[in-house]
PDB file of C-alpha atoms in Angstrom:
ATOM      1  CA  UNK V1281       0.000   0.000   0.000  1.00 91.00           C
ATOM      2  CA  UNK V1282       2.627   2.326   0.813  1.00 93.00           C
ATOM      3  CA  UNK V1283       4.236   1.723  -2.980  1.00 95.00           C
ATOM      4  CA  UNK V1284       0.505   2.822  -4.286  1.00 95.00           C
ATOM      5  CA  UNK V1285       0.416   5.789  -2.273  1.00 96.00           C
ATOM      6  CA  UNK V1286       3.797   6.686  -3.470  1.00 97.00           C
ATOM      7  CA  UNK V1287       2.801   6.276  -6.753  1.00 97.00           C
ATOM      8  CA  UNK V1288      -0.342   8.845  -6.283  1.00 97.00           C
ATOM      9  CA  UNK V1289       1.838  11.712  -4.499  1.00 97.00           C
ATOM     10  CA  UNK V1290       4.453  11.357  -7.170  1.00 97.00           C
ATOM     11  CA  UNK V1291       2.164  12.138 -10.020  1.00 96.00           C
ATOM     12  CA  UNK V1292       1.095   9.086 -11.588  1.00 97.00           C
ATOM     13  CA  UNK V1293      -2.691   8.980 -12.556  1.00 97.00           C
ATOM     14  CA  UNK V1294      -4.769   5.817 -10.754  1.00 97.00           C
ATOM     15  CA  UNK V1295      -6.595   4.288 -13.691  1.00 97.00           C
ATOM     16  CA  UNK V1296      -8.172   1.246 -11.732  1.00 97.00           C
ATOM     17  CA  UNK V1297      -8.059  -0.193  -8.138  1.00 96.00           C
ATOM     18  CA  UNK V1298      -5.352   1.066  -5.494  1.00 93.00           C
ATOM     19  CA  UNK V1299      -7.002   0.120  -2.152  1.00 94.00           C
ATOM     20  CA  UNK V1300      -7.047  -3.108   0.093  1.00 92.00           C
ATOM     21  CA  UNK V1301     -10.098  -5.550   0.369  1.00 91.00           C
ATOM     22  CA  UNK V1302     -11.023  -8.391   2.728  1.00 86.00           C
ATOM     23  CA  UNK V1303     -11.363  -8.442   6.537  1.00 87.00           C
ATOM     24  CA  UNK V1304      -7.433  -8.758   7.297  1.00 88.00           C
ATOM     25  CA  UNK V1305      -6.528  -5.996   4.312  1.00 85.00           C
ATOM     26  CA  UNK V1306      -3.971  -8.583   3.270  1.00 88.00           C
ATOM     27  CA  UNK V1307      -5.193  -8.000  -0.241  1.00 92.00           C
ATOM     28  CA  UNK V1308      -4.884  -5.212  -2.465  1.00 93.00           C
ATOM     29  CA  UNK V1309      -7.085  -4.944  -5.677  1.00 95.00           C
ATOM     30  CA  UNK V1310      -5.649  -5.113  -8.965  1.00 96.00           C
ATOM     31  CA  UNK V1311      -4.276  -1.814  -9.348  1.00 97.00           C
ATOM     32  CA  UNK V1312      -3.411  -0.005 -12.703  1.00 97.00           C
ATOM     33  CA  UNK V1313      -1.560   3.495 -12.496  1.00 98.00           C
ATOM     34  CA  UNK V1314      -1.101   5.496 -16.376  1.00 96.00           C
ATOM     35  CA  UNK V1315       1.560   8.046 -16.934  1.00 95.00           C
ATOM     36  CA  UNK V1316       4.558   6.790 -15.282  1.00 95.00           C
ATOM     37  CA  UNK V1317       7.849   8.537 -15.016  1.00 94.00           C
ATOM     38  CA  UNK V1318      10.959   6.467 -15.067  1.00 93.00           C
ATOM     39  CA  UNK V1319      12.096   8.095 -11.590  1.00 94.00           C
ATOM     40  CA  UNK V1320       9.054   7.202  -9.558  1.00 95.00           C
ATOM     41  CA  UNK V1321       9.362   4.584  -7.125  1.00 95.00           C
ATOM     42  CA  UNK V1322       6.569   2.661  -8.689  1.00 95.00           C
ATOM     43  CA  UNK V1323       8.836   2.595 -11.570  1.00 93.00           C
ATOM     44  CA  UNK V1324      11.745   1.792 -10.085  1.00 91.00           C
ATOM     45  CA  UNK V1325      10.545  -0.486  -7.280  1.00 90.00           C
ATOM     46  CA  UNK V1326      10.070  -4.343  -7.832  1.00 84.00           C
ATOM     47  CA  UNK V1327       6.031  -4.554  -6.620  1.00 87.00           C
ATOM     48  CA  UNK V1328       4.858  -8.316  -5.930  1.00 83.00           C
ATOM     49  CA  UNK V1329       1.677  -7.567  -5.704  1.00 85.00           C
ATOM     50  CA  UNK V1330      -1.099  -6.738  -8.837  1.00 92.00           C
ATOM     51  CA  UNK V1331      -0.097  -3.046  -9.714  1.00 94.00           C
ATOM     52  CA  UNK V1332       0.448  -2.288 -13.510  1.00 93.00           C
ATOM     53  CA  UNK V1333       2.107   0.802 -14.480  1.00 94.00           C
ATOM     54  CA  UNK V1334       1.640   1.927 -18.233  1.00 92.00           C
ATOM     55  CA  UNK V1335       4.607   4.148 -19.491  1.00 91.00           C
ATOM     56  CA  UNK V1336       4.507   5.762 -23.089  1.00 91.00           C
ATOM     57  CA  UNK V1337       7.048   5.576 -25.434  1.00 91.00           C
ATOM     58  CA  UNK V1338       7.905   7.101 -29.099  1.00 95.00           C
ATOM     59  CA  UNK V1339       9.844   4.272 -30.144  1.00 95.00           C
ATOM     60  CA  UNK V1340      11.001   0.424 -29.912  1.00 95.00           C
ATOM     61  CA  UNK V1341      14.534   1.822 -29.295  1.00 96.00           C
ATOM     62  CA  UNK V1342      13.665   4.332 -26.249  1.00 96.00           C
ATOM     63  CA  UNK V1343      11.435   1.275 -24.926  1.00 94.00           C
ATOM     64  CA  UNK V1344      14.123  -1.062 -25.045  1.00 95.00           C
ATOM     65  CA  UNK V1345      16.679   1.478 -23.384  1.00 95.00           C
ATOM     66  CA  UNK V1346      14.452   2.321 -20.479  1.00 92.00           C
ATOM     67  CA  UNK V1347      13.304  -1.207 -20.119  1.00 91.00           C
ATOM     68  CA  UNK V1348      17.406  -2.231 -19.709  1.00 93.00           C
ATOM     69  CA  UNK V1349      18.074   0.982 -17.589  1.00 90.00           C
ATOM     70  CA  UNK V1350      16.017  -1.012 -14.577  1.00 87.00           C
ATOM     71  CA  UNK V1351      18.048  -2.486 -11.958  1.00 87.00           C
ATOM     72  CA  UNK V1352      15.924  -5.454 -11.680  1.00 81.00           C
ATOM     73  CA  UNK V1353      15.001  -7.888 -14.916  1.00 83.00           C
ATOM     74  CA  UNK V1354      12.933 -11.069 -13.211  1.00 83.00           C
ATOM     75  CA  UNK V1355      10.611 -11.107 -16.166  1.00 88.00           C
ATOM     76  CA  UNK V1356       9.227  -9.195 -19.120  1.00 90.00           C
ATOM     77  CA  UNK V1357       6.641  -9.531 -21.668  1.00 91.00           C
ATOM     78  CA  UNK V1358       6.194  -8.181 -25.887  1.00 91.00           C
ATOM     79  CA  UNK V1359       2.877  -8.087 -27.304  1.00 93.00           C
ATOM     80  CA  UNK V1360       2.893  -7.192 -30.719  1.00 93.00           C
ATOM     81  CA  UNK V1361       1.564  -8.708 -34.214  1.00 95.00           C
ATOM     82  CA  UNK V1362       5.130  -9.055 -35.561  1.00 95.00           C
ATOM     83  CA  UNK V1363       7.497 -11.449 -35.251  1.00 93.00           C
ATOM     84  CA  UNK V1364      10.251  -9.928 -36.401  1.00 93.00           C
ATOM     85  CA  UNK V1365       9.230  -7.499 -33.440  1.00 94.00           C
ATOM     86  CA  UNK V1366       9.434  -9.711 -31.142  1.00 93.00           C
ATOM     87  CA  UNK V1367      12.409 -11.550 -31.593  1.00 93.00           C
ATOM     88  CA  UNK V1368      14.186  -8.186 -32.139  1.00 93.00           C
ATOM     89  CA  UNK V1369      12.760  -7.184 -28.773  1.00 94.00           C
ATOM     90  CA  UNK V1370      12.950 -10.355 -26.521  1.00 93.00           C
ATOM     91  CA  UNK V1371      16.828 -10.862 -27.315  1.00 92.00           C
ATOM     92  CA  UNK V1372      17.535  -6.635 -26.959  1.00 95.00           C
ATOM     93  CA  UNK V1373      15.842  -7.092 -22.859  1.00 93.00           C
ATOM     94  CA  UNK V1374      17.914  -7.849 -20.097  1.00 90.00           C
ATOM     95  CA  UNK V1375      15.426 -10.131 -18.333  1.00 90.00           C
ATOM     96  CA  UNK V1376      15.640 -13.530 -17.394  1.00 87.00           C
ATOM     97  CA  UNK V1377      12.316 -14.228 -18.730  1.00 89.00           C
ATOM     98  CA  UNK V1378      10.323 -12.723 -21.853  1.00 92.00           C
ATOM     99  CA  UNK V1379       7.155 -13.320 -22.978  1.00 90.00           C
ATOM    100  CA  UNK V1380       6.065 -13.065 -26.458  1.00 93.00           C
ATOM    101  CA  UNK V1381       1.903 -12.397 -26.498  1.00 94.00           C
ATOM    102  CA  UNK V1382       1.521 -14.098 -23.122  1.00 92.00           C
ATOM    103  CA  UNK V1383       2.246 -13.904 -19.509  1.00 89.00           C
ATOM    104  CA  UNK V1384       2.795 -15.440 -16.455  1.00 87.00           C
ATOM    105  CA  UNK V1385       3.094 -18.537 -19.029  1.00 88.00           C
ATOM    106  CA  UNK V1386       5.687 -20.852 -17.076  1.00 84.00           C
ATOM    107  CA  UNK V1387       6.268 -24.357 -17.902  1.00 83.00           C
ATOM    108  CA  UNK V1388       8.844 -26.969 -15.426  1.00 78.00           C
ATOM    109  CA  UNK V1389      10.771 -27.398 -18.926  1.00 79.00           C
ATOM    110  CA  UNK V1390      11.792 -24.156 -19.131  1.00 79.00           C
ATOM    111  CA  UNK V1391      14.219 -22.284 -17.099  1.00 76.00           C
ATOM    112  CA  UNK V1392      13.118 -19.394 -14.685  1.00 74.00           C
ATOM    113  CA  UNK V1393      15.012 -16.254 -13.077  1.00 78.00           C
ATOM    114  CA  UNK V1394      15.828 -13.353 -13.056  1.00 73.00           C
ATOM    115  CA  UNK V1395      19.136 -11.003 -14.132  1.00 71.00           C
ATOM    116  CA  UNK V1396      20.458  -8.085 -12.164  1.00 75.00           C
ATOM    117  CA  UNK V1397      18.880  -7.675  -8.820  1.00 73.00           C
ATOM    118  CA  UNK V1398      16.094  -9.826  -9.568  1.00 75.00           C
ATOM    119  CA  UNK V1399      17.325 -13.358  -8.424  1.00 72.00           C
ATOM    120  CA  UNK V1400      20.419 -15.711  -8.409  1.00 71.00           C
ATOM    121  CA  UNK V1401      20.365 -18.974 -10.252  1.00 70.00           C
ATOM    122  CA  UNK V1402      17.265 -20.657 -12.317  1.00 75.00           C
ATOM    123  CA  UNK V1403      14.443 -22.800 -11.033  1.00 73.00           C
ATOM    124  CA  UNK V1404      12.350 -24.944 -13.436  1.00 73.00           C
ATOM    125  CA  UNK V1405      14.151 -27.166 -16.197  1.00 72.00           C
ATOM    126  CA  UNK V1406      17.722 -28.650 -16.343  1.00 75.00           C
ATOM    127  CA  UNK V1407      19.315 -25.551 -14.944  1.00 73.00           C
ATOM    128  CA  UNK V1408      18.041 -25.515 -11.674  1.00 72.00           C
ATOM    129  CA  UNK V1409      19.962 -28.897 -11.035  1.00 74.00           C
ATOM    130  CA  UNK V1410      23.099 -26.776 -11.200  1.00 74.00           C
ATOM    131  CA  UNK V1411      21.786 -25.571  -8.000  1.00 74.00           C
ATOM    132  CA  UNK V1412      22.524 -28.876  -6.675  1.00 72.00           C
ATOM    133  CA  UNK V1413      25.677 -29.789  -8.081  1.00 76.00           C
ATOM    134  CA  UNK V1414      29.211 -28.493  -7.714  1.00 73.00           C
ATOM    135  CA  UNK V1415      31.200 -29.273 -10.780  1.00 74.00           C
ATOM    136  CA  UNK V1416      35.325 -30.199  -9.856  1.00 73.00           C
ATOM    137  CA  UNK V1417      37.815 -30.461 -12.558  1.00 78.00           C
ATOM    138  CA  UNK V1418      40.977 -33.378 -11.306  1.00 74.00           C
ATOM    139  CA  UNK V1419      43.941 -33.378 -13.205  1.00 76.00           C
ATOM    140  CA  UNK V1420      46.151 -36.438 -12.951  1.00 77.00           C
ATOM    141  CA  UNK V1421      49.427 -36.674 -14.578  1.00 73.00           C
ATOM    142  CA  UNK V1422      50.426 -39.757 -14.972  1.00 82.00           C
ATOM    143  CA  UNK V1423      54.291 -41.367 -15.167  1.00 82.00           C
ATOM    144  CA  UNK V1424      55.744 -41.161 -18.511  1.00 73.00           C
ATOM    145  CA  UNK V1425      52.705 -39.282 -20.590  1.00 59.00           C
ATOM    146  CA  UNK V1426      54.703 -36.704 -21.216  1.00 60.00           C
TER     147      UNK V1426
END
C-alpha cells in the first residue's frame, strides 16, 4: 500500500483499483496506475503484488533502453503482431524471462530467473539442477605421458 500511495503523491494517474479488500486488508485490488515517469518509485521499485504501471514511449529503441536501464530484470513480456518485433525485442531485454503475447506462461521445462537484482540462479528445467551440483575439474598426470 505504501508503494501505491507513493505512486499517487508522485504524479502518476490511478486508472483502476489502489485500495485493500477483505477483513485482514492482506489484499490489495488489482491496481493499474497510467503516466509513469521512469524516476518514480513505482517505476523503479520491484512490486509483488497486482499493480500495472503503463509508461509511453515514441519508439522500440527508447522502450528497449528504459526497459534495460532497470536495476531489476525477473521477467518481461512483448505483445505485438510481428514477429520480427518480437524476436528483435525479446533478445535486446535484459530479463531472465520474456514473454512473447503471453504472460505469467511458465512451464517446469523451461528455465526461470531473473538477471540483475532480480534473483540468483534458475528454477524450473535442467538448470536448476546446477543448484545442486558443484562441478570439480581433477587433473592427474600420470608417469611417462609426457
Amino acid at each position: 500500500m505504501d508503494l501505491i500511495e507513493s505512486g499517487k503523491k508522485e504524479g502518476a494517474r490511478l486508472e483502476f483499483g489502489g485500495v485493500s479488500v477483505g477483513e485482514e486488508k492482506l489484499f490489495i485490488q488489482p491496481t493499474i496506475f497510467s503516466a509513469v515517469k521512469d524516476h518514480m518509485t513505482i517505476a523503479t521499485q520491484e512490486i509483488f503484488g497486482p499493480v500495472q504501471c503503463i509508461f509511453s514511449f515514441k519508439s522500440q529503441q527508447e522502450a528497449i533502453e528504459r526497459a534495460n536501464c532497470s536495476q531489476y530484470g525477473l521477467v518481461s513480456a512483448v505483445f505485438t503482431s510481428s514477429m520480427d518485433r518480437a524476436l528483435s525485442v525479446s533478445s535486446a531485454l535484459d530479463s531472465g524471462t520474456v514473454w512473447i503475447n503471453c504472460y505469467n506462461a511458465l512451464h517446469a521445462q523451461s528455465p526461470f530467473g531473473g538477471f540483475k537484482m532480480s534473483g540468483n540462479g534458475r528454477e524450473l528445467g535442467e538448470y536448476a539442477l546446477a543448484e545442486y551440483s558443484e562441478v570439480k575439474a581433477v587433473t592427474i598426470k600420470l608417469r611417462g605421458t609426457m
